[in-house]
Coordinates of C-alpha atoms in Angstrom, one line a residue:
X1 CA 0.0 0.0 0.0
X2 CA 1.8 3.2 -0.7
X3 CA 1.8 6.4 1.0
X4 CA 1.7 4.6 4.1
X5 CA 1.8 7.3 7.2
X6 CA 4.5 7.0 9.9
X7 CA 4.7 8.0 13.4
X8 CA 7.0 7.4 16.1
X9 CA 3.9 6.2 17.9
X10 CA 0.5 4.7 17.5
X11 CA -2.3 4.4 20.5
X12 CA -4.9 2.1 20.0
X13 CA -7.6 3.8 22.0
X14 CA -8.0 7.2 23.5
X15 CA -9.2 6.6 26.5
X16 CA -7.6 6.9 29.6
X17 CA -4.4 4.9 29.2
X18 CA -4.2 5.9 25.9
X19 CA -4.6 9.4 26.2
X20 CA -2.4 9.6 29.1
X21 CA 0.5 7.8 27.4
X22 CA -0.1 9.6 24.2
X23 CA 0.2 13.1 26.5
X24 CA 3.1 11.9 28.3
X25 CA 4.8 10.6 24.8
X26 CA 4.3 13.9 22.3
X27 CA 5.4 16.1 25.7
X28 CA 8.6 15.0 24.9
X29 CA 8.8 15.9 20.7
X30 CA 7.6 12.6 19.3
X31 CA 5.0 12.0 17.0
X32 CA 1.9 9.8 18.3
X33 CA -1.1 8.7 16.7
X34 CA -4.0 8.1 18.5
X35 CA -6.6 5.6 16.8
X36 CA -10.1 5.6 18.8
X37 CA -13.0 3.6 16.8
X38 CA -16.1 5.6 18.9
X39 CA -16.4 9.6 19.0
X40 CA -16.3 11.3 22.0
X41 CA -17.9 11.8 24.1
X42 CA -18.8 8.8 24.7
X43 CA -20.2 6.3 27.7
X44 CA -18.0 4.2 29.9
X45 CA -18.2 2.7 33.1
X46 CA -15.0 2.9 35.9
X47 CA -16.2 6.6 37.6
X48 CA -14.6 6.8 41.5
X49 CA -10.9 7.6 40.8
X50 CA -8.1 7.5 43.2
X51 CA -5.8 10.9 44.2
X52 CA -2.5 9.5 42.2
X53 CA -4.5 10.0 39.0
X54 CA -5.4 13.4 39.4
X55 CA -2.9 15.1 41.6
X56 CA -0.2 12.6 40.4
X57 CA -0.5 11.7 36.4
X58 CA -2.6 14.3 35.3
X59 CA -0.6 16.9 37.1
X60 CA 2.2 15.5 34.9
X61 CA 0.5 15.3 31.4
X62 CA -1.2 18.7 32.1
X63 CA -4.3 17.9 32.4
X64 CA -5.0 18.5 35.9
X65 CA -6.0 22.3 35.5
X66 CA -8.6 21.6 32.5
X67 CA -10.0 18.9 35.5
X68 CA -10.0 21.3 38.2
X69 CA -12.5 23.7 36.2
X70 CA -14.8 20.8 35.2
X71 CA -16.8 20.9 38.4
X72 CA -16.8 17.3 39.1
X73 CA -17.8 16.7 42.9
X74 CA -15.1 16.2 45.1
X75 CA -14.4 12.5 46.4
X76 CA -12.8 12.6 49.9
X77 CA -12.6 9.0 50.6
X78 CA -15.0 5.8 50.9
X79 CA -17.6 4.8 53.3
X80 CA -17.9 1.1 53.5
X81 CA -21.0 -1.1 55.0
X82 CA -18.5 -3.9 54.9
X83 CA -16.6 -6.8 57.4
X84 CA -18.2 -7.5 60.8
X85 CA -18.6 -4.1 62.0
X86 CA -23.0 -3.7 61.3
X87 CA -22.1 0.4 61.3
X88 CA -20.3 2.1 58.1
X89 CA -17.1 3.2 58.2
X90 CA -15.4 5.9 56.3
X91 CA -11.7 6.5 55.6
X92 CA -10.3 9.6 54.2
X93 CA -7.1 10.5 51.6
X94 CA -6.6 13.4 54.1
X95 CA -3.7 11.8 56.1
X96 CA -1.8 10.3 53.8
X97 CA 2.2 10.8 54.8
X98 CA 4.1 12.7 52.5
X99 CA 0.7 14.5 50.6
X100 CA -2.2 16.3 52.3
X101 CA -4.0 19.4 52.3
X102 CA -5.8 20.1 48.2
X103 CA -3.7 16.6 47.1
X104 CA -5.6 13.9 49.2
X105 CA -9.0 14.3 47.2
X106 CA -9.6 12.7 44.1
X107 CA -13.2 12.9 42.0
X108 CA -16.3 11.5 41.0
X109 CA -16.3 11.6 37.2
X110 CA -18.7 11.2 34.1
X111 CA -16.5 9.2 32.4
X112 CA -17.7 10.8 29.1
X113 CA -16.6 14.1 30.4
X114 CA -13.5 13.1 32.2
X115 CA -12.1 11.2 28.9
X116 CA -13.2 13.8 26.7
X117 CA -10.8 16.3 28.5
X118 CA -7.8 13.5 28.6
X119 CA -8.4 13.1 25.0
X120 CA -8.3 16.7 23.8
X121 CA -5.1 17.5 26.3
X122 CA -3.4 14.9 24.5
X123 CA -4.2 16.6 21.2
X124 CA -3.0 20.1 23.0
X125 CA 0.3 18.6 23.3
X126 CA 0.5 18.0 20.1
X127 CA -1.0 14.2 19.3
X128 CA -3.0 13.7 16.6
X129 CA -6.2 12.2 16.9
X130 CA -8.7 10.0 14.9
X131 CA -12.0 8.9 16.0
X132 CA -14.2 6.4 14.4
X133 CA -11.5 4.8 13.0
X134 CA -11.2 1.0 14.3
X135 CA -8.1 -0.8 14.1
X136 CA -8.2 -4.1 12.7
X137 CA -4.7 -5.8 12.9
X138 CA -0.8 -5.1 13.7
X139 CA 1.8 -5.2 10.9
X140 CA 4.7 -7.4 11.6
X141 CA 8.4 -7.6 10.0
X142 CA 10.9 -9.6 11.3
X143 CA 9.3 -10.5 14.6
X144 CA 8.6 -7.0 15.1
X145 CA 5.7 -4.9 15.4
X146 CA 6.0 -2.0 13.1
X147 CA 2.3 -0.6 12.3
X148 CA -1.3 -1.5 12.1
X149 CA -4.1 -1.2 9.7
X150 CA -7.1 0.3 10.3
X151 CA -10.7 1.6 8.9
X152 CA -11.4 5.5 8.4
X153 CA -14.8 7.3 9.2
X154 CA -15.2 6.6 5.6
X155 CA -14.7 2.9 5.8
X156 CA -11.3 3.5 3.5
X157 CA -8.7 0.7 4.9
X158 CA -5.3 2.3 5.7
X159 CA -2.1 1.6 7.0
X160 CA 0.6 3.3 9.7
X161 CA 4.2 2.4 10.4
X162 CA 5.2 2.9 13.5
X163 CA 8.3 2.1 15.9
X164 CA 6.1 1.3 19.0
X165 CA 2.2 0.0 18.9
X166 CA 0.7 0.9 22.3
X167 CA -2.7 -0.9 22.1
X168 CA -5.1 0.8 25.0
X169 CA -8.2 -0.6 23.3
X170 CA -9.5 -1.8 26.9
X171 CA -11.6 -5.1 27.9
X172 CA -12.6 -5.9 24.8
X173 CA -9.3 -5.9 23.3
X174 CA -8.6 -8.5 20.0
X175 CA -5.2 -6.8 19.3
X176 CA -3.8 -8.5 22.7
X177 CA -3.5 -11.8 21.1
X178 CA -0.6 -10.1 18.8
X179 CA 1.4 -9.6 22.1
X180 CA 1.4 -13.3 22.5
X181 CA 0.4 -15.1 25.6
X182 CA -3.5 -15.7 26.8
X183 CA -6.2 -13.9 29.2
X184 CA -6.0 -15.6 31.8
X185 CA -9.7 -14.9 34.5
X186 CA -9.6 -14.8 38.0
X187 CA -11.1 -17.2 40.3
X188 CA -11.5 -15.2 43.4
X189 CA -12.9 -12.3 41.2
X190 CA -15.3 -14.3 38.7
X191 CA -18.2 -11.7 39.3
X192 CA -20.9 -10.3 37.3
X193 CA -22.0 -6.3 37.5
X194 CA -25.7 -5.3 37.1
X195 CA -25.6 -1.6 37.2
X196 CA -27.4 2.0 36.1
X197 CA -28.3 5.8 37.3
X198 CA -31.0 6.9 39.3
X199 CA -31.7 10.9 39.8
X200 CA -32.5 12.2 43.1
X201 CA -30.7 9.3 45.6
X202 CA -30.1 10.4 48.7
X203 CA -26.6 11.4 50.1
X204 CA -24.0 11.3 52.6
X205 CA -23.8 14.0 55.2
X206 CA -20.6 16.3 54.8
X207 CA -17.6 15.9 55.0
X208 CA -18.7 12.5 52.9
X209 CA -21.3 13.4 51.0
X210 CA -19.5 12.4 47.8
X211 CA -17.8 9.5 48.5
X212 CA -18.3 5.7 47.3
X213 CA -20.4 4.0 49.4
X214 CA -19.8 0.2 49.0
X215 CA -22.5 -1.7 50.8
X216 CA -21.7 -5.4 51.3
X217 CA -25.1 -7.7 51.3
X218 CA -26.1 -11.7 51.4
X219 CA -25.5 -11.7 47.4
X220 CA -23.1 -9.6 46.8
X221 CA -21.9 -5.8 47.4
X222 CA -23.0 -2.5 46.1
X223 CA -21.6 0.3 44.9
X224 CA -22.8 4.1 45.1
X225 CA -21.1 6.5 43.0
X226 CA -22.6 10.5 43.5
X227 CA -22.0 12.1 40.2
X228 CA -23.4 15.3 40.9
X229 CA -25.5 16.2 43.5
X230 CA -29.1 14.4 42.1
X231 CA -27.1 11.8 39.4
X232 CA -26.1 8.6 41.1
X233 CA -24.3 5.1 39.3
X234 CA -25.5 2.3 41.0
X235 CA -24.3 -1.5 40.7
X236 CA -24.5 -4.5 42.3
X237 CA -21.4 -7.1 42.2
X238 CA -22.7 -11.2 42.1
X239 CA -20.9 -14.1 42.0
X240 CA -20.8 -15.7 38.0
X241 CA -23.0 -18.7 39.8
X242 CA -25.5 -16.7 40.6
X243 CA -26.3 -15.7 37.5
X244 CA -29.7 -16.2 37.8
X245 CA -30.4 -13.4 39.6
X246 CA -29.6 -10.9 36.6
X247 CA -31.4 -12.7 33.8
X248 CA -34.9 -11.9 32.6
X249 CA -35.9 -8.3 32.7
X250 CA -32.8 -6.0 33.7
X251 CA -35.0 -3.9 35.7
X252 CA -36.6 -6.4 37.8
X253 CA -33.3 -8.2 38.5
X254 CA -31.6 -5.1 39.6
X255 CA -34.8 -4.0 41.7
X256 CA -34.7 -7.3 43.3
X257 CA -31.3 -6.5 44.5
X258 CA -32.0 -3.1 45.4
X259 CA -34.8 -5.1 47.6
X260 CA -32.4 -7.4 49.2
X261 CA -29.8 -4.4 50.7
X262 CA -31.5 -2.5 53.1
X263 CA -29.0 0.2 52.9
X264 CA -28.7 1.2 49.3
X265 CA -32.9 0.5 49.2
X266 CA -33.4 3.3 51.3
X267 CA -31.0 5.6 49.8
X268 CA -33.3 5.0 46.5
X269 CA -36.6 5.3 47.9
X270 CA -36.8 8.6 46.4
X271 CA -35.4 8.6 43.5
X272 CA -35.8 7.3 39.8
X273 CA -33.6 5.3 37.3
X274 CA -33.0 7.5 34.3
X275 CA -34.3 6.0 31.8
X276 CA -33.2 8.2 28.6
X277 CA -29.4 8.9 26.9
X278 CA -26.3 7.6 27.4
X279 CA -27.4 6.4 30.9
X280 CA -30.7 5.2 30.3
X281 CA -29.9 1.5 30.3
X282 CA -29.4 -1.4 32.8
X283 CA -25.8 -2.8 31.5
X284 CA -24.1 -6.2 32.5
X285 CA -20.5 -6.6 32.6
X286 CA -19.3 -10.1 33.3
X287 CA -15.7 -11.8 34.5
X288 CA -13.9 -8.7 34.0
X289 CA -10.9 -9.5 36.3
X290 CA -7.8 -11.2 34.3
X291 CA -4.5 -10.4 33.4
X292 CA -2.6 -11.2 30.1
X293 CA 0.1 -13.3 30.5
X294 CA 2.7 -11.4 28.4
X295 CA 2.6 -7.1 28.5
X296 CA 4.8 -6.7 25.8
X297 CA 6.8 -8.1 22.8
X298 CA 9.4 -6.0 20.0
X299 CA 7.6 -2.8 19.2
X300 CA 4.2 -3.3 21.2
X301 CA 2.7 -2.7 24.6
X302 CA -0.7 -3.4 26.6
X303 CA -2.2 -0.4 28.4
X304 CA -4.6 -0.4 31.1
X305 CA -7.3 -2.6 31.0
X306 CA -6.4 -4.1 27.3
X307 CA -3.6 -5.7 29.7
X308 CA -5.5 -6.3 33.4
X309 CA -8.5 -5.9 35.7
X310 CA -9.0 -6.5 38.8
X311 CA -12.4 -5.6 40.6
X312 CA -13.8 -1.9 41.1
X313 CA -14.4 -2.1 45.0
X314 CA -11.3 0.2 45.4
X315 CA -11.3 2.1 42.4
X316 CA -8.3 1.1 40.9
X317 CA -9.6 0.4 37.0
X318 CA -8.4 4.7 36.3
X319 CA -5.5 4.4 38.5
X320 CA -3.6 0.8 37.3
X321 CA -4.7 2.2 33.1
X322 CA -3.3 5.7 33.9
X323 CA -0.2 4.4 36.0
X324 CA 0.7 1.3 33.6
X325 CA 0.7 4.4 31.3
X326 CA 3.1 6.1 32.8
X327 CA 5.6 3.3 32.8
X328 CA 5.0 2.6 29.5
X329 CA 5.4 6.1 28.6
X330 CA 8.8 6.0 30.4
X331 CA 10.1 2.9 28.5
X332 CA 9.3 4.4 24.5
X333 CA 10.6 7.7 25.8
X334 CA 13.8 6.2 27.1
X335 CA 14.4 3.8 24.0
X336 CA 13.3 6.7 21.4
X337 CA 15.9 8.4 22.9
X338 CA 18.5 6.2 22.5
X339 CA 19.6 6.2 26.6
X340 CA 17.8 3.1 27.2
X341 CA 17.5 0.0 25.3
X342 CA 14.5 -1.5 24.3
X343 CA 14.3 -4.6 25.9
X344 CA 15.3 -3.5 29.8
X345 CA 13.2 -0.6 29.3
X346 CA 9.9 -2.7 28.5
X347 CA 11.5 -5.3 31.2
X348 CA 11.0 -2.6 33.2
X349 CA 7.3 -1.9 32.5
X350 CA 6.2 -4.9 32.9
X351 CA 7.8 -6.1 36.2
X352 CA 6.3 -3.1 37.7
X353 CA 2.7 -2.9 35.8
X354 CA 2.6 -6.5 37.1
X355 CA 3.8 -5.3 40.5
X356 CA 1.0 -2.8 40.5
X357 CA -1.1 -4.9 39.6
X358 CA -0.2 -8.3 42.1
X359 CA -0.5 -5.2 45.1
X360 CA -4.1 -4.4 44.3
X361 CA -4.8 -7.9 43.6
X362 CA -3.5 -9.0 47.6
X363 CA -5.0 -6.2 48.9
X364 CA -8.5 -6.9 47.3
X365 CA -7.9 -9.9 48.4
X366 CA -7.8 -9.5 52.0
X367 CA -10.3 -6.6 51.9
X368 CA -13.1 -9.2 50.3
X369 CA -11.2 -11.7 53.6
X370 CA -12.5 -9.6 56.1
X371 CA -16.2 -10.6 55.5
X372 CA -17.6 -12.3 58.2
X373 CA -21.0 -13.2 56.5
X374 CA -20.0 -16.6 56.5
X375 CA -23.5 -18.2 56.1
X376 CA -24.1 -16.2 52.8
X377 CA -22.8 -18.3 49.2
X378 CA -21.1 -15.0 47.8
X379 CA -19.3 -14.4 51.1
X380 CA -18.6 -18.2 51.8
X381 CA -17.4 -18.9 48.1
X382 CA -14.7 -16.0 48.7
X383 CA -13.1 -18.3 51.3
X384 CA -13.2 -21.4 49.4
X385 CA -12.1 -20.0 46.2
X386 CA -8.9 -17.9 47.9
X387 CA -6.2 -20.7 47.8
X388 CA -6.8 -22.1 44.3
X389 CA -5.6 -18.9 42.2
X390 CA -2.3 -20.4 40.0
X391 CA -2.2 -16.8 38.2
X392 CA -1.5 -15.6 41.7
X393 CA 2.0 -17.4 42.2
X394 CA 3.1 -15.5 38.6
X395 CA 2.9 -12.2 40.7
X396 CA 4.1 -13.6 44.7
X397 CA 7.9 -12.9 44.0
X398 CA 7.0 -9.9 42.8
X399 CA 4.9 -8.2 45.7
X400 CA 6.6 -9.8 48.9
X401 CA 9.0 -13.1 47.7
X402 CA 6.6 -15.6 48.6
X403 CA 7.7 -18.4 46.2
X404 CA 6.9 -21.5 48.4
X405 CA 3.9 -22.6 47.5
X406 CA 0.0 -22.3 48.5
X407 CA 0.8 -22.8 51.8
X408 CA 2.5 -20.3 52.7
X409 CA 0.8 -17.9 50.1
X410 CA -2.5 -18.8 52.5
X411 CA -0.5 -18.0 55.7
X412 CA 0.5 -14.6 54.4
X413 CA -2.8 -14.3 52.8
X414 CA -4.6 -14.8 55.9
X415 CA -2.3 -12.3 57.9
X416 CA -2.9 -9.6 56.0
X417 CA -6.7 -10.0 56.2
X418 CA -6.5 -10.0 59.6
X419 CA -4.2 -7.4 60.0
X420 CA -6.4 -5.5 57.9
X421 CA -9.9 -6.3 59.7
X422 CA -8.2 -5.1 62.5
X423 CA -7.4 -1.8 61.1
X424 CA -11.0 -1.0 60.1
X425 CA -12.2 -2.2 63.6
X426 CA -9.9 0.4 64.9
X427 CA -11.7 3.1 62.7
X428 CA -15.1 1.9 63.4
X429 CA -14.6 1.8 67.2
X430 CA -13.0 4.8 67.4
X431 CA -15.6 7.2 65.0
X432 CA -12.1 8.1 62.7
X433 CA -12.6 8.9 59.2
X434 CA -8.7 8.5 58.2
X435 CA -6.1 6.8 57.1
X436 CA -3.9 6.5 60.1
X437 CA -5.2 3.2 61.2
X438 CA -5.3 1.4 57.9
X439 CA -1.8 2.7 57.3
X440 CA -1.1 0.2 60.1
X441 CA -2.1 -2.5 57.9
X442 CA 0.9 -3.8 55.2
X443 CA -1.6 -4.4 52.4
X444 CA -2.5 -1.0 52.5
X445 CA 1.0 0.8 52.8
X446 CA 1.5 -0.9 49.6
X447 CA -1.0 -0.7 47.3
X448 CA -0.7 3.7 48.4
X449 CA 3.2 3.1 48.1
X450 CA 3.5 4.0 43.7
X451 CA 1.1 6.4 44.2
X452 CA 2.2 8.4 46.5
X453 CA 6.0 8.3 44.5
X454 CA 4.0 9.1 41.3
X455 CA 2.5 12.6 43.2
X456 CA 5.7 13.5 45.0
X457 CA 7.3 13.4 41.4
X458 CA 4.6 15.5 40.3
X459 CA 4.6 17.8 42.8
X460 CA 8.3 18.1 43.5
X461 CA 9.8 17.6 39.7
X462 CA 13.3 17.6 39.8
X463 CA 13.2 18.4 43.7
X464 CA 11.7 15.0 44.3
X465 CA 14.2 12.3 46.1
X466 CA 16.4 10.3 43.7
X467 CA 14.2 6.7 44.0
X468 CA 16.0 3.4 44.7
X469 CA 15.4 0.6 41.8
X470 CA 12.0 -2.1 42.5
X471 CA 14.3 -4.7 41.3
X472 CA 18.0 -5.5 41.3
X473 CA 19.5 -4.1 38.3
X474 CA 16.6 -2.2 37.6
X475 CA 15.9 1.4 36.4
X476 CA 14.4 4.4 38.0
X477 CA 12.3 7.2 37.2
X478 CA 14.4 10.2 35.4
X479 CA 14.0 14.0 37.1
X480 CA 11.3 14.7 35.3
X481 CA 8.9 11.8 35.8
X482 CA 9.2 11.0 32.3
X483 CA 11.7 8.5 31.0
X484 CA 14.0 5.7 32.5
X485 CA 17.4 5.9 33.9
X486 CA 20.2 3.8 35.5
X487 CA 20.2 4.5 38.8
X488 CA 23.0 6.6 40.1
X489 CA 26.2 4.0 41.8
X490 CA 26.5 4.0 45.6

């Protein structure tokens, strides 16, 4: 095909990962493509983010101001109706240890808004964007990854060289099989979502009145998303084997829910599902937490959720695409550059995208543990399923050099949950609304650890502390946040 286009770069998807990584990419003088099949705006599920992504990633692509002026409500923290405690309990980002003050918020976001702004920041710095084109396959030379084709608005089939192929095309990813490897489903995780938006739900009292409220019941959990002050996101979280209760009608199976959670039932007695635009449907979103076995090959990445998944309860689906990003961001930057080569660069990615990733998946883990409801199935099946995860062991060496065997996974496993449990006693009992006593609990410090590096870097540039590699003979962040370097001797 001739006059075949060439960038440095092309993203497969603009939203968050890819827009991020796009932003972070072009900042630094190289030419990205991003190819996004829909138009924005455009609907998407994943709304509670986590501070790192605003104060921390966004502050470093730029896009923090344009968020600042959006108006979305301010998220403060969580409030949980959750583990053997019958009263809710609430944390708050406002003590974490190195940030406070305006940096331990994060937002409640229309996703279609939130994206939108990513998207067009990217283009600010200079990206160039396509929507409604859909990529249909990479090209390959020499075991390499050098392009992809793909369909214009017009339907006109086109080609792109490229020296990298970043494919952020999320959950429904086909391109992922090019990487090699296989998707790979949790056990522990295996859950369906029934959710949609109801107008005039009740709220919070301040200071919580716009944080997610996750509301553990017999079936399940909920989640409780304020959007703005009458627009609420709603979802309830089943096991896959109980199926049942979201087939038939949409709206009666979700009612019936509703019915069975005292909690989020009264928060919705007066209000009404909207029933009209881009959130007038009941959707379904089924086994979404997996990880790809292999994260990159010669000249192509996976992004955010094109890559892994883990469970929403914590709000971690922005945070892992945004920050896996980031890294990935950091390894083109560095090999485009020549001060890096190519393979320990995206060595370098992966180890710590998987890292991320293992973190959340522990602490989930133990924060789904601490249920005592032990006569409900949903509840029960969490126990039974926790020592039978095989993709688990892949990440143990990573996230605390557990490498011998079940057994001891299930010790350590257990430890945490308890250690955890005990740290959200301590908040109920005492009427806190902070951090300090869950930043007694290991499986906490860690999965806050990366963020909190990611806003100090933000925050501090060049002033920020020199970091000390993850991994032995592994790189570290450059001054400005943006590329990888050897870490200095001694």
């Amino acid at each position: 095909m001739s006059n075949t286009e060439a960038f440095d770069v092309v993203v497969v998807g603009g939203g968050p990962g890819g827009s991020t990584l796009a932003a972070l990419v072009a900042k630094q003088g190289h030419s990205v493509l991003i190819l996004e099949k829909e138009h924005f705006p455009r609907y998407q599920i994943g709304e509670s983010l986590l501070p790192s992504t605003i104060h921390g990633i966004c502050r470093l692509t730029g896009a923090a101001d344009e968020l600042a002026k959006a108006g979305f409500p301010i998220k403060r923290g969580g409030t949980f109706r959750w583990g053997a405690n019958p009263e809710p309990w609430t944390f708050s980002f406002s003590v974490s240890p190195r940030l406070a003050g305006p940096t331990s918020t994060a937002y409640q976001v229309e996703r279609s808004k939130f994206d939108k702004i990513l998207l067009d920041n990217a283009r600010r710095l200079g990206a160039v964007v396509r929507e409604g084109c859909a990529v249909s396959d990479v090209l390959e030379h020499d075991e390499r990854v050098t392009g992809v084709r793909y369909s214009d608005g017009d339907g006109v089939e086109r080609e792109i060289s490229a020296r990298f192929v970043v494919d952020a095309s999320g959950n429904k990813s086909r391109l992922n099989q090019h990487i090699g490897g296989r998707r790979e489903y949790s056990d522990f995780f295996r859950n369906l979502a029934l959710f949609g938006y109801f107008e005039n739900g009740k709220r919070m009292p301040e200071p919580s009145r716009y944080n997610i409220l996750c509301v553990a019941f017999d079936s399940g959990w909920f989640w409780y998303i304020p959007l703005s002050d009458t627009l609420t996101s709603v979802g309830a979280v089943v096991r896959r084997e109980m199926a049942e209760k979201v087939q038939g009608d949409p709206e009666k199976a979700l009612q019936a829910l509703i019915d069975e959670c005292p909690m989020i039932s009264d928060y919705l007695a007066p209000a009404r599902r909207v029933t009209e635009g881009q959130y007038g449907q009941i959707r379904v979103r089924k086994d979404y937490s997996y990880h790809h076995t292999a994260f990159w090959r010669p000249g192509m990445m996976l992004v955010g959720d094109a890559a892994c998944f883990v469970d929403p309860v914590f709000s971690s689906g922005v945070h892992l695409a945004t920050y896996s990003a980031l890294l990935a961001a950091r390894s083109i930057n560095s090999t485009l550059a020549g001060t890096v080569e190519e393979e320990p660069a995206m060595k370098e990615f992966e180890a710590r995208y998987r890292r991320e990733y293992g973190v959340f998946y522990e602490f989930l883990m133990s924060f789904y543990d601490m249920h005592q409801a032990e006569d409900s199935y949903f509840w029960q099946a969490k126990k039974l399923t926790r020592n039978t995860h095989s993709e688990l062991e892949s990440f143990v060496d990573l996230v605390g050099g557990v490498s011998s065997g079940e057994a001891a996974l299930e010790q350590r496993l257990q430890a945490q949950s308890e250690e955890f449990a005990s740290a959200v006693e301590n908040i109920a009992a005492g009427g806190n609304d902070n951090w300090a006593p869950l930043l007694g609990s290991s499986v906490v410090r860690e999965a806050m650890a990366e963020a909190t590096k990611v806003q100090m870097h933000a925050a501090l540039g060049e002033d920020a502390e020199e970091e000390t590699p993850l991994f032995e003979h592994g790189l570290v962040p450059s001054p400005d946040g943006l590329s990888w370097v050897r870490a200095s001797a001694g």
